[in-house]
Amino acid sequence: MVIKKVTEKEKNIRANIRAKNESVIKVEDVYKIYKLDGIEVRALDGVSFDVKKGEYISIMGPSGSGKTTLLDALSTMMNPTSGNIFIEGKNTTAMSPSELAAFRGNKIGFIFQTFNLLPKLSALENVMVPMWINNYPRNLRKKTATEVLEKVGLGDRLHNRPNQMSGGQRQRVAIARALALNPNIIVADEPTGNLDSKSGKNVMELLRKLNEEGKTIVLVTHDLNLGETTDRQIYIKDGKIVSKREDAFGNRFK
Amino acid sequence: MPIDTIFEAIKNLRREGIKTFLTLLGVVIGIMAIVSLASIGAGLSESVTAQFEELGSNTIFIIPSGMGVAKISLTQNDIRNVENIIGVKSVVPIYSTQAKMEFNGKKINVSVNAVEEDKSDLFGGTGYFEVGEGRNFSKNESSSILVGNKIGKDYFDKEINIRKQILINDVAFKVIGILEAQPASFGGAPNSSSVVYMSYEGFKKITDKTDATIIFASSQFKDETSDVAEKIKDYFDKKYGEESVTVSASEQLLDQINVMLGMITLFIMGIGAISLVVGGVGIMNAMLTSVLQRTKEIGTYKALGATSQKILAIFLIEAGLIGLIGGIIGIIFGYATASLIAYIGTESGFALNAIMTSDIIITSLLFSMTIGIVAGILPAIRAANLDPVEALRFE
């Protein structure tokens, strides 16, 4: 997969801008500990980091490293065993499940590896799902959904069902759904994992475009090439953040 | 919010097509059974009530206990004594016997009913029968008879026409009328289509029997009817012993019959309700399967901001809707079935009638919806409690 890499100069310019921005996501000493057959498993073992407004970062690590758990925690899908997670200044670990659901629905857009579209609904109806869940004004739903689908290049596929579309198109419907309520944060879990390289490249370009428009994006991947197209990488291994990619992945990719 | 959830539930049901249809079927059959039975039951109760209203509410029935094998007879003496009880306005004894009827060279056995000449309009007035062809009795007609529809049309090789001569126990009678075909009815009136009616004067020519089969008495005042019935009962109890003669005011009798009908209807409806419970188990099964199949979808809903309450509501509404829609279809089919049964029944001689009341509709809709929701509770709770992270990655 050939994806345009951001030059060092561009990265520096962005980094300088961001340094002045406030944190959109603040992960503070987060632990997630499971008991599995009586054995303690530390999926997250004291993780702390910040994501600034408008940043495009990737969380990378081999399978079993805890990156998915970290994504679940920072996207408020899962409560950590201890530690705090602040999204746009609000401590999500202190919220009730209902508050959390509403908060998540409006603040975070999700993109999944397996798209998670509803198979019997058209592209338009799929994009409208978060709208009825989050009580978006009824009379604006169709218009807004059409707009976001046009934005991802599917203006001519509004009434197609997922099984009438290619994988790349499906993922773009999913991206349109993530944008439906115009959240500031997008989390993408292996968004190209089920796509061929050309569709994958399209999706990555779309994410870059969204970032340039001001969205904060957190990408989770085990694919180094993909992860390193983002502005900043967080490497994770055995539930801990490590500073270098070699610490996470070994020397395989040297 | 609820509107959206209801729309979404409807959409989900439509997506599931065949499965929804089969689940519905369970409810439809249950409700159909209950509604058709309730409808027939209500029809029966209504027609019985109507028959009693024709008799008049101050009528008192006096019948020897143990129909057919009665130990005692109502003698002429009894008739006179009842007439003399204070409050009694009139007494009409009905006499009946089996007799040989001869026509066109063929002899058959028939039931003969008779009433005293000056009281002969009692028959017509109570809806006992209606004269189809010909006319009813007038005065001094000891040689005239009315023949039931079946006797007139079917019993002999040749149809009996009015003005024909007929021998009954070797006595000659003239047919003055043929009765209207009448469905069998509940509440007392015997089937008039295989019976011959004549005056008591005629009756005395064919038999020596002077005892009445039934006595209809009427009270002077409507609100005294029960008291008068009580006095008549005392007379018979004293003369023949307790419970030897059944004396009932028409309203009491109507109440008794309605209570009995209600019990029978309820019992059969109970059996229908069991099938509805089975329908409910069907809903629960379908919803549980649905929760399993849609685990990933539920996870997605949660990621997109759905609260557990919303997931709970979706599934409860879906189950409730299955109950409600099944109920509506069941009522329609149930009424259709009842009408069909009533039609077939009437054709074959039973006075059945299908009736739809708002009570039946409201009760069965509430019942079917409740069954749906109750059956949906467990699956809905299961869906609502799914862990979002696990549900999202469920394969």
XYZ file of C-alpha atoms in Angstrom:
649
model
C 0.000 0.000 0.000
C 1.429 3.363 -1.017
C 0.074 6.175 1.013
C 1.352 9.700 0.802
C 3.543 10.320 3.805
C 3.447 13.666 5.458
C 6.774 15.430 5.161
C 8.799 16.223 8.257
C 8.291 19.912 7.648
C 4.517 19.590 7.524
C 4.570 17.491 10.659
C 6.542 20.139 12.507
C 4.194 22.891 11.460
C 1.240 20.865 12.663
C 2.960 19.898 15.893
C 3.552 23.576 16.651
C -0.047 24.448 16.057
C -1.262 21.547 18.182
C 1.005 22.314 21.068
C -1.155 25.389 21.674
C -4.398 23.355 21.426
C -6.157 21.869 24.400
C -6.392 18.096 24.876
C -9.477 16.522 23.346
C -8.712 13.139 24.839
C -6.770 12.768 28.050
C -5.971 9.254 29.252
C -4.774 9.337 32.854
C -3.076 6.327 34.454
C -5.588 3.820 33.098
C -5.571 0.187 34.206
C -7.725 -2.589 32.906
C -7.323 -5.827 34.803
C -9.195 -9.030 34.005
C -9.304 -12.248 35.928
C -9.010 -15.137 33.512
C -9.234 -18.572 35.158
C -7.966 -17.008 38.359
C -4.978 -15.467 36.626
C -4.730 -11.696 36.584
C -4.373 -10.245 33.105
C -3.327 -6.621 32.827
C -4.741 -5.580 29.462
C -3.896 -1.976 30.271
C -1.126 -1.451 32.766
C -0.976 2.232 33.659
C -1.483 4.056 30.397
C -1.370 7.857 30.155
C -1.351 10.107 27.103
C -3.066 13.131 25.552
C -4.580 13.681 22.156
C -4.737 17.338 21.149
C -7.501 18.938 19.179
C -7.099 18.284 15.443
C -4.447 15.600 15.938
C -4.309 12.453 13.814
C -2.677 9.675 15.810
C -2.350 5.966 15.564
C -2.262 3.426 18.358
C -0.086 0.547 17.239
C 0.960 -2.743 18.658
C 0.989 -6.436 17.840
C -2.070 -8.502 18.570
C -2.643 -8.978 22.279
C -0.742 -5.804 23.082
C -3.812 -4.085 24.534
C -4.406 -1.599 21.730
C -7.995 -2.645 21.218
C -8.666 -2.464 24.946
C -7.155 1.007 24.936
C -9.430 2.014 22.067
C -12.479 0.615 23.893
C -11.519 2.579 26.994
C -10.813 5.897 25.316
C -13.940 5.620 23.171
C -15.966 5.133 26.420
C -17.219 1.712 25.328
C -15.620 0.147 28.384
C -14.934 1.375 31.891
C -11.304 0.952 32.988
C -10.530 -0.761 36.301
C -8.902 2.443 37.457
C -7.720 5.750 36.039
C -9.570 8.546 34.293
C -10.445 9.346 30.737
C -11.353 12.924 29.848
C -13.083 13.658 26.571
C -13.346 17.363 25.745
C -12.653 18.086 29.407
C -15.369 15.769 30.817
C -14.403 12.829 32.995
C -16.164 9.957 31.271
C -15.301 7.403 33.944
C -17.576 9.308 36.349
C -20.616 9.196 34.091
C -23.617 6.878 34.383
C -24.071 4.346 31.570
C -26.977 6.369 30.127
C -25.078 9.643 30.210
C -22.126 7.911 28.676
C -24.168 6.481 25.813
C -25.609 9.871 24.900
C -22.203 11.528 25.285
C -20.516 8.922 23.091
C -23.221 9.140 20.456
C -22.719 12.866 20.023
C -18.957 13.251 20.556
C -17.356 10.210 18.937
C -17.730 8.749 15.463
C -16.906 5.050 15.112
C -15.363 3.245 12.133
C -15.022 -0.538 12.433
C -12.930 -3.115 10.611
C -16.094 -5.071 9.738
C -18.087 -1.909 8.864
C -21.012 -2.990 11.116
C -23.645 -1.706 8.741
C -27.191 -2.982 9.071
C -27.534 -5.300 6.074
C -31.208 -4.717 5.306
C -30.952 -0.917 5.405
C -29.928 1.338 2.518
C -26.838 3.530 2.742
C -29.053 6.486 3.581
C -30.931 4.567 6.311
C -27.667 3.307 7.788
C -26.379 6.861 8.089
C -29.655 7.845 9.732
C -29.325 5.206 12.500
C -27.246 7.397 14.882
C -29.691 10.217 14.165
C -32.747 8.433 15.546
C -30.718 6.941 18.377
C -29.540 10.410 19.430
C -32.772 12.290 18.700
C -31.424 14.385 15.856
C -34.234 16.626 14.496
C -36.423 14.454 12.316
C -36.880 16.905 9.467
C -33.114 17.321 8.993
C -32.171 13.643 8.999
C -32.524 12.843 5.325
C -30.871 16.060 4.212
C -27.885 15.687 6.546
C -27.449 12.002 5.712
C -27.486 12.779 1.997
C -24.885 15.503 2.529
C -22.449 13.279 4.410
C -22.854 10.484 1.856
C -22.111 12.963 -0.917
C -19.081 14.094 1.063
C -17.666 10.551 1.083
C -18.401 10.204 -2.651
C -21.514 8.030 -2.442
C -24.080 10.574 -3.632
C -25.149 8.092 -6.298
C -25.454 5.138 -3.913
C -27.959 6.500 -1.402
C -30.482 3.743 -1.837
C -28.125 0.807 -2.254
C -27.936 -1.794 0.450
C -24.555 -2.928 1.787
C -24.654 -6.155 -0.250
C -25.010 -4.063 -3.401
C -21.772 -2.227 -2.672
C -18.056 -3.003 -2.686
C -16.090 -3.240 0.547
C -14.602 0.198 0.001
C -18.026 1.696 -0.574
C -19.366 -0.013 2.544
C -16.574 1.448 4.638
C -17.333 4.867 3.207
C -20.976 4.441 4.247
C -19.662 3.598 7.716
C -17.508 6.733 7.663
C -20.526 8.777 6.589
C -22.411 7.257 9.525
C -19.552 8.243 11.861
C -19.857 11.816 10.536
C -23.657 11.914 10.776
C -23.794 13.917 14.001
C -20.623 15.881 13.170
C -18.546 14.653 16.128
C -15.114 16.155 16.839
C -13.485 12.806 17.395
C -13.323 9.831 15.035
C -11.987 6.481 16.216
C -11.153 3.945 13.536
C -10.413 0.323 14.440
C -8.412 -1.309 11.634
C -10.536 0.514 9.049
C -8.710 -1.018 6.097
C -8.389 -4.519 7.579
C -11.102 -5.989 5.360
C -10.315 -3.974 2.232
C -8.122 -4.453 -0.830
C -5.201 -2.049 -1.085
C -6.866 0.374 -3.473
C -10.016 0.733 -1.366
C -7.826 0.896 1.739
C -5.900 3.789 0.221
C -9.151 5.610 -0.560
C -10.335 5.206 3.016
C -7.005 6.465 4.390
C -7.135 9.491 2.097
C -10.653 10.192 3.270
C -9.514 10.047 6.919
C -6.659 12.427 6.122
C -9.102 14.821 4.478
C -11.367 14.710 7.524
C -8.373 15.445 9.739
C -7.480 18.435 7.569
C -11.015 19.671 8.073
C -10.380 19.654 11.814
C -11.464 16.231 13.077
C -9.357 14.590 15.749
C -8.685 11.050 14.592
C -7.484 8.021 16.536
C -6.532 5.097 14.327
C -5.869 1.669 15.778
C -3.847 -0.726 13.661
C -1.227 -3.410 13.746
C -0.150 -2.360 10.239
C 3.029 -0.287 10.553
C 2.816 1.218 7.071
C -0.664 2.428 7.777
C 0.068 3.684 11.265
C 3.024 5.694 10.160
C 0.972 7.792 7.761
C -0.521 9.503 10.807
C 1.007 12.502 12.550
C 1.970 10.681 15.720
C 2.190 7.072 16.845
C 1.558 5.563 20.236
C 3.186 2.130 20.502
C 1.827 -0.290 23.015
C 3.035 -3.634 24.256
C 1.748 -5.802 27.119
C -0.613 -3.044 28.143
C 2.097 -0.411 28.461
C 3.071 2.456 26.203
C 6.559 2.029 24.815
C 8.548 4.800 23.175
C 9.920 3.117 20.066
C 8.275 0.896 17.525
C 11.055 -1.670 17.970
C 10.016 -2.014 21.604
C 6.550 -2.942 20.513
C 7.171 -4.954 17.403
C 10.764 -6.164 17.807
C 13.192 -5.806 14.959
C 11.081 -7.507 12.353
C 10.480 -4.377 10.339
C 13.934 -2.843 10.313
C -38.087 9.392 21.119
C -40.717 6.636 21.513
C -41.978 7.342 17.987
C -38.512 6.671 16.577
C -38.191 3.506 18.612
C -41.586 2.287 17.416
C -40.672 3.023 13.784
C -37.402 1.183 14.251
C -39.185 -1.794 15.809
C -41.611 -1.934 12.884
C -38.696 -1.764 10.446
C -36.953 -4.597 12.265
C -40.087 -6.744 12.115
C -40.435 -6.093 8.395
C -36.783 -6.973 7.803
C -37.349 -10.336 9.459
C -40.184 -11.155 7.050
C -40.871 -14.862 7.279
C -39.751 -15.174 10.894
C -42.072 -12.385 11.973
C -44.874 -14.031 10.012
C -44.405 -17.393 11.722
C -44.175 -15.788 15.137
C -47.332 -13.832 14.386
C -49.070 -17.040 13.408
C -48.801 -18.385 16.957
C -50.576 -15.341 18.344
C -53.087 -15.196 15.484
C -54.223 -18.776 16.092
C -54.597 -18.242 19.824
C -56.548 -15.015 19.492
C -58.574 -16.480 16.641
C -59.646 -19.391 18.835
C -60.575 -17.123 21.735
C -62.376 -14.524 19.643
C -64.387 -17.006 17.588
C -65.558 -18.783 20.743
C -66.321 -15.559 22.542
C -68.243 -14.340 19.521
C -70.346 -17.505 19.263
C -70.882 -17.451 23.027
C -72.080 -13.840 22.921
C -74.363 -14.729 20.009
C -75.880 -17.650 21.921
C -76.492 -15.573 24.995
C -78.101 -12.862 22.892
C -80.458 -15.208 21.054
C -81.472 -16.930 24.294
C -82.216 -13.558 25.828
C -84.241 -12.571 22.777
C -86.306 -15.768 22.997
C -87.095 -15.130 26.618
C -88.057 -11.572 25.881
C -90.615 -12.848 23.385
C -92.107 -15.060 26.086
C -92.517 -12.064 28.297
C -90.810 -11.514 31.584
C -93.828 -12.324 33.737
C -94.009 -15.897 32.512
C -93.523 -18.757 34.970
C -92.596 -22.238 33.757
C -93.938 -25.263 35.567
C -92.267 -28.486 34.469
C -92.167 -31.867 36.240
C -88.564 -32.516 37.263
C -86.562 -35.130 35.410
C -87.514 -34.358 31.835
C -88.765 -37.432 29.957
C -88.769 -39.678 33.014
C -90.845 -37.388 35.224
C -92.316 -39.249 38.210
C -95.364 -37.055 38.527
C -97.884 -35.551 36.140
C -99.517 -32.175 36.139
C -103.162 -33.035 36.527
C -106.265 -31.018 35.701
C -106.636 -30.572 39.441
C -103.163 -29.034 39.628
C -103.992 -26.684 36.775
C -107.094 -25.435 38.577
C -105.211 -25.044 41.841
C -102.473 -23.018 40.204
C -105.115 -20.810 38.586
C -106.471 -20.092 42.071
C -103.164 -18.979 43.544
C -103.281 -15.231 44.275
C -101.289 -13.222 41.759
C -101.638 -15.680 38.933
C -103.203 -14.013 35.910
C -103.514 -16.892 33.513
C -102.500 -20.516 33.189
C -101.792 -22.244 29.893
C -101.215 -25.984 30.047
C -99.472 -27.586 27.098
C -100.438 -31.185 26.410
C -98.311 -33.478 24.385
C -98.219 -37.078 23.362
C -96.802 -39.428 20.759
C -99.281 -40.448 18.069
C -99.449 -42.382 14.795
C -99.875 -40.206 11.785
C -101.122 -41.662 8.542
C -100.888 -40.028 5.148
C -100.623 -41.320 1.627
C -100.677 -44.920 2.850
C -97.702 -44.505 5.211
C -97.741 -44.397 9.031
C -95.181 -42.598 11.161
C -94.852 -41.603 14.818
C -95.093 -37.907 15.586
C -95.217 -35.683 18.650
C -98.455 -33.875 19.077
C -98.697 -30.675 21.111
C -101.972 -29.180 22.076
C -103.270 -26.135 23.862
C -106.772 -25.169 24.900
C -108.676 -23.539 22.111
C -109.191 -20.145 23.705
C -105.473 -19.992 24.483
C -104.217 -21.107 21.139
C -102.632 -17.771 20.278
C -100.114 -18.533 23.009
C -98.173 -20.554 20.476
C -98.027 -17.734 17.971
C -97.385 -15.097 20.561
C -94.352 -16.752 22.103
C -92.419 -17.438 18.967
C -93.064 -21.137 19.490
C -93.717 -21.303 15.808
C -94.665 -19.221 12.841
C -97.186 -20.340 10.298
C -95.630 -20.374 6.858
C -98.259 -21.594 4.434
C -101.926 -21.458 5.485
C -103.220 -19.912 8.714
C -103.292 -20.250 12.496
C -106.162 -21.689 14.562
C -109.394 -19.850 15.006
C -112.317 -20.759 17.256
C -114.006 -24.146 17.261
C -111.435 -26.010 15.291
C -111.245 -29.368 16.985
C -110.485 -31.051 13.641
C -107.716 -28.755 12.409
C -103.983 -29.223 12.727
C -100.782 -27.320 11.973
C -97.891 -29.477 10.782
C -94.204 -28.862 11.284
C -92.116 -28.034 8.265
C -90.228 -31.344 8.218
C -93.353 -33.450 8.469
C -94.911 -31.435 5.720
C -91.988 -31.612 3.330
C -89.834 -34.652 4.108
C -91.585 -37.391 6.103
C -93.856 -38.691 3.418
C -93.220 -39.504 -0.202
C -95.733 -36.854 -1.123
C -95.656 -33.329 0.287
C -98.502 -32.472 2.622
C -100.463 -29.461 1.401
C -103.003 -27.393 3.249
C -106.559 -28.631 3.191
C -105.306 -32.260 3.017
C -106.964 -34.852 5.243
C -104.678 -36.741 7.612
C -105.333 -39.522 10.118
C -103.847 -39.227 13.571
C -104.499 -42.270 15.758
C -107.190 -43.048 13.182
C -109.007 -39.742 13.704
C -109.327 -37.471 10.684
C -107.866 -33.962 10.766
C -107.592 -31.196 8.212
C -104.268 -29.457 7.686
C -104.799 -25.716 7.954
C -101.187 -24.599 7.911
C -97.557 -25.613 7.482
C -95.053 -24.103 9.905
C -92.030 -22.059 8.905
C -88.750 -23.985 9.013
C -87.113 -23.037 12.299
C -83.647 -23.594 13.611
C -83.321 -25.491 16.846
C -83.190 -23.072 19.685
C -81.981 -22.924 23.224
C -84.091 -21.973 26.169
C -87.172 -24.116 26.047
C -88.969 -23.973 22.760
C -88.935 -27.448 21.230
C -88.064 -27.872 17.620
C -91.343 -27.182 15.916
C -90.429 -28.628 12.558
C -91.298 -32.253 13.424
C -94.317 -31.579 15.598
C -98.036 -31.470 14.982
C -100.098 -28.817 16.781
C -103.776 -29.067 17.487
C -106.388 -27.763 19.896
C -107.024 -29.506 23.216
C -110.484 -30.469 21.906
C -108.811 -32.347 19.071
C -106.243 -33.797 21.459
C -108.985 -35.377 23.554
C -110.145 -37.289 20.448
C -106.802 -39.029 19.936
C -105.828 -39.839 23.512
C -107.216 -40.321 27.019
C -104.332 -38.430 28.533
C -105.430 -35.388 30.465
C -102.186 -34.480 32.190
C -100.228 -31.431 30.980
C -96.570 -31.656 30.031
C -95.734 -28.048 30.817
C -97.744 -25.279 32.355
C -97.070 -21.681 31.477
C -98.426 -19.362 34.126
C -98.224 -15.617 34.051
C -98.264 -13.263 36.989
C -100.511 -10.285 37.247
C -97.646 -7.875 37.835
C -94.161 -8.141 36.419
C -92.379 -7.337 39.711
C -94.338 -10.023 41.546
C -93.322 -12.774 39.177
C -90.698 -14.315 41.504
C -93.038 -14.219 44.492
C -95.829 -15.858 42.526
C -93.399 -18.489 41.254
C -92.424 -19.122 44.875
C -96.080 -19.672 45.857
C -96.592 -22.088 42.965
C -93.492 -23.965 43.997
C -94.762 -24.227 47.590
C -97.992 -25.758 46.299
C -96.170 -28.457 44.300
C -93.589 -29.085 47.035
C -96.386 -29.716 49.504
C -98.297 -31.943 47.149
C -95.571 -34.016 45.508
C -92.531 -33.419 47.690
C -89.476 -31.150 47.342
C -88.000 -30.685 43.879
C -90.595 -32.849 42.181
C -91.672 -29.951 39.987
C -89.422 -27.244 38.640
C -90.976 -23.811 38.831
C -89.004 -20.952 37.396
C -89.713 -17.386 36.472
C -88.475 -16.614 32.977
C -85.894 -14.143 34.227
C -84.443 -16.622 36.709
C -84.300 -19.225 34.006
C -82.619 -16.779 31.652
C -80.068 -15.923 34.309
C -79.374 -19.580 34.945
C -78.946 -20.329 31.258
C -76.702 -17.323 30.778
C -74.552 -18.303 33.734
C -74.238 -21.790 32.299
C -73.469 -20.487 28.817
C -70.943 -18.065 30.249
C -69.205 -20.888 32.097
C -69.052 -23.074 29.017
C -67.769 -20.173 26.906
C -65.163 -19.295 29.513
C -64.003 -22.877 29.757
C -63.557 -23.207 26.007
C -61.930 -19.786 25.862
C -59.527 -20.991 28.537
C -58.455 -23.737 26.192
C -57.979 -21.054 23.522
C -55.921 -19.057 25.991
C -53.560 -21.986 26.437
C -52.817 -21.877 22.731
C -52.146 -18.172 23.122
C -49.638 -18.898 25.865
C -47.972 -21.288 23.436
C -47.955 -18.362 20.983
C -46.255 -16.309 23.682
C -43.565 -18.945 24.091
C -43.136 -18.686 20.311
C -42.588 -14.947 20.626
C -40.064 -15.449 23.383
C -38.206 -18.015 21.340
C -38.164 -15.787 18.265
C -37.009 -12.775 20.262
C -34.229 -14.742 21.965
C -33.007 -15.956 18.579
C -33.262 -12.425 17.319
C -31.146 -11.086 20.179
C -28.479 -13.660 19.397
C -28.553 -12.946 15.673
C -28.498 -9.219 16.215
C -25.823 -9.172 18.910
C -23.427 -7.298 16.677
C -26.152 -4.905 15.639
C -26.957 -4.241 19.312
C -23.257 -3.577 19.942
C -23.257 -1.145 17.042
C -26.334 0.636 18.393
C -24.565 1.001 21.728
C -21.405 2.360 20.078
C -23.575 4.846 18.210
C -25.036 6.108 21.475
C -27.999 3.879 22.297
C -28.669 3.534 26.028
C -29.600 0.172 27.515
C -33.111 1.514 28.057
C -33.427 2.243 24.350
C -32.325 -1.273 23.416
C -34.781 -2.626 25.985
C -37.543 -0.490 24.509
C -36.815 -1.615 20.940
C -37.131 -5.284 21.829
C -40.138 -4.825 24.112
C -41.937 -2.790 21.469
C -41.112 -5.393 18.824
C -42.567 -8.154 21.010
C -45.564 -6.025 21.937
C -46.165 -5.222 18.281
C -46.116 -8.890 17.362
C -48.753 -9.406 20.048
C -50.817 -6.426 18.895
C -50.643 -7.171 15.168
C -51.269 -10.868 15.842
C -54.227 -9.802 17.960
C -55.704 -7.620 15.222
C -55.329 -10.324 12.583
C -56.616 -12.912 15.080
C -59.746 -10.857 15.778
C -60.473 -10.527 12.062
C -59.956 -14.229 11.406
C -61.699 -15.175 14.653
C -64.809 -13.225 13.682
C -64.688 -14.713 10.197
C -64.427 -18.205 11.704
C -67.294 -17.515 14.107
C -69.449 -16.241 11.240
C -68.665 -19.349 9.254
C -69.507 -21.628 12.202
C -72.724 -19.684 12.771
C -73.614 -19.999 9.089
C -72.952 -23.737 8.988
C -74.784 -24.158 12.302
C -77.838 -22.256 11.124
C -77.894 -24.225 7.873
C -77.887 -27.477 9.810
C -80.549 -26.428 12.261
C -78.843 -24.785 15.252
C -79.611 -21.190 16.040
C -76.035 -19.898 16.179
C -75.076 -16.313 15.770
C -71.657 -14.604 15.655
C -71.456 -11.308 17.487
C -68.543 -8.902 17.809
C -68.527 -6.592 20.798
C -66.075 -3.870 21.770
C -65.448 -5.889 24.944
C -64.206 -8.843 22.926
C -61.994 -6.594 20.773
C -60.456 -4.607 23.625
C -59.936 -7.625 25.888
C -58.290 -9.741 23.212
C -56.039 -6.873 22.056
C -54.940 -6.180 25.618
C -54.411 -9.876 26.194
C -52.369 -10.442 23.033
C -50.267 -7.333 23.622
C -49.620 -8.347 27.220
C -48.608 -11.825 26.101
C -46.206 -10.254 23.568
C -44.645 -7.866 26.064
C -44.339 -10.461 28.819
C -42.727 -12.854 26.346
C -40.394 -10.034 25.267
C -39.173 -9.110 28.737
C -36.489 -11.755 29.077
C -35.030 -11.314 25.551
C -35.174 -7.518 25.887
C -33.332 -7.569 29.206
C -30.764 -9.876 27.704
C -30.266 -7.509 24.764
C -30.087 -4.436 26.973
C -27.499 -6.023 29.264
C -25.147 -7.111 26.488
C -21.643 -5.840 27.019
C -21.112 -3.279 24.230
C -17.522 -4.260 23.550
C -18.252 -7.990 23.352
C -21.429 -7.460 21.338
C -19.633 -5.228 18.857
C -17.041 -7.877 18.033
C -19.458 -10.823 18.175
C -19.201 -13.058 15.130
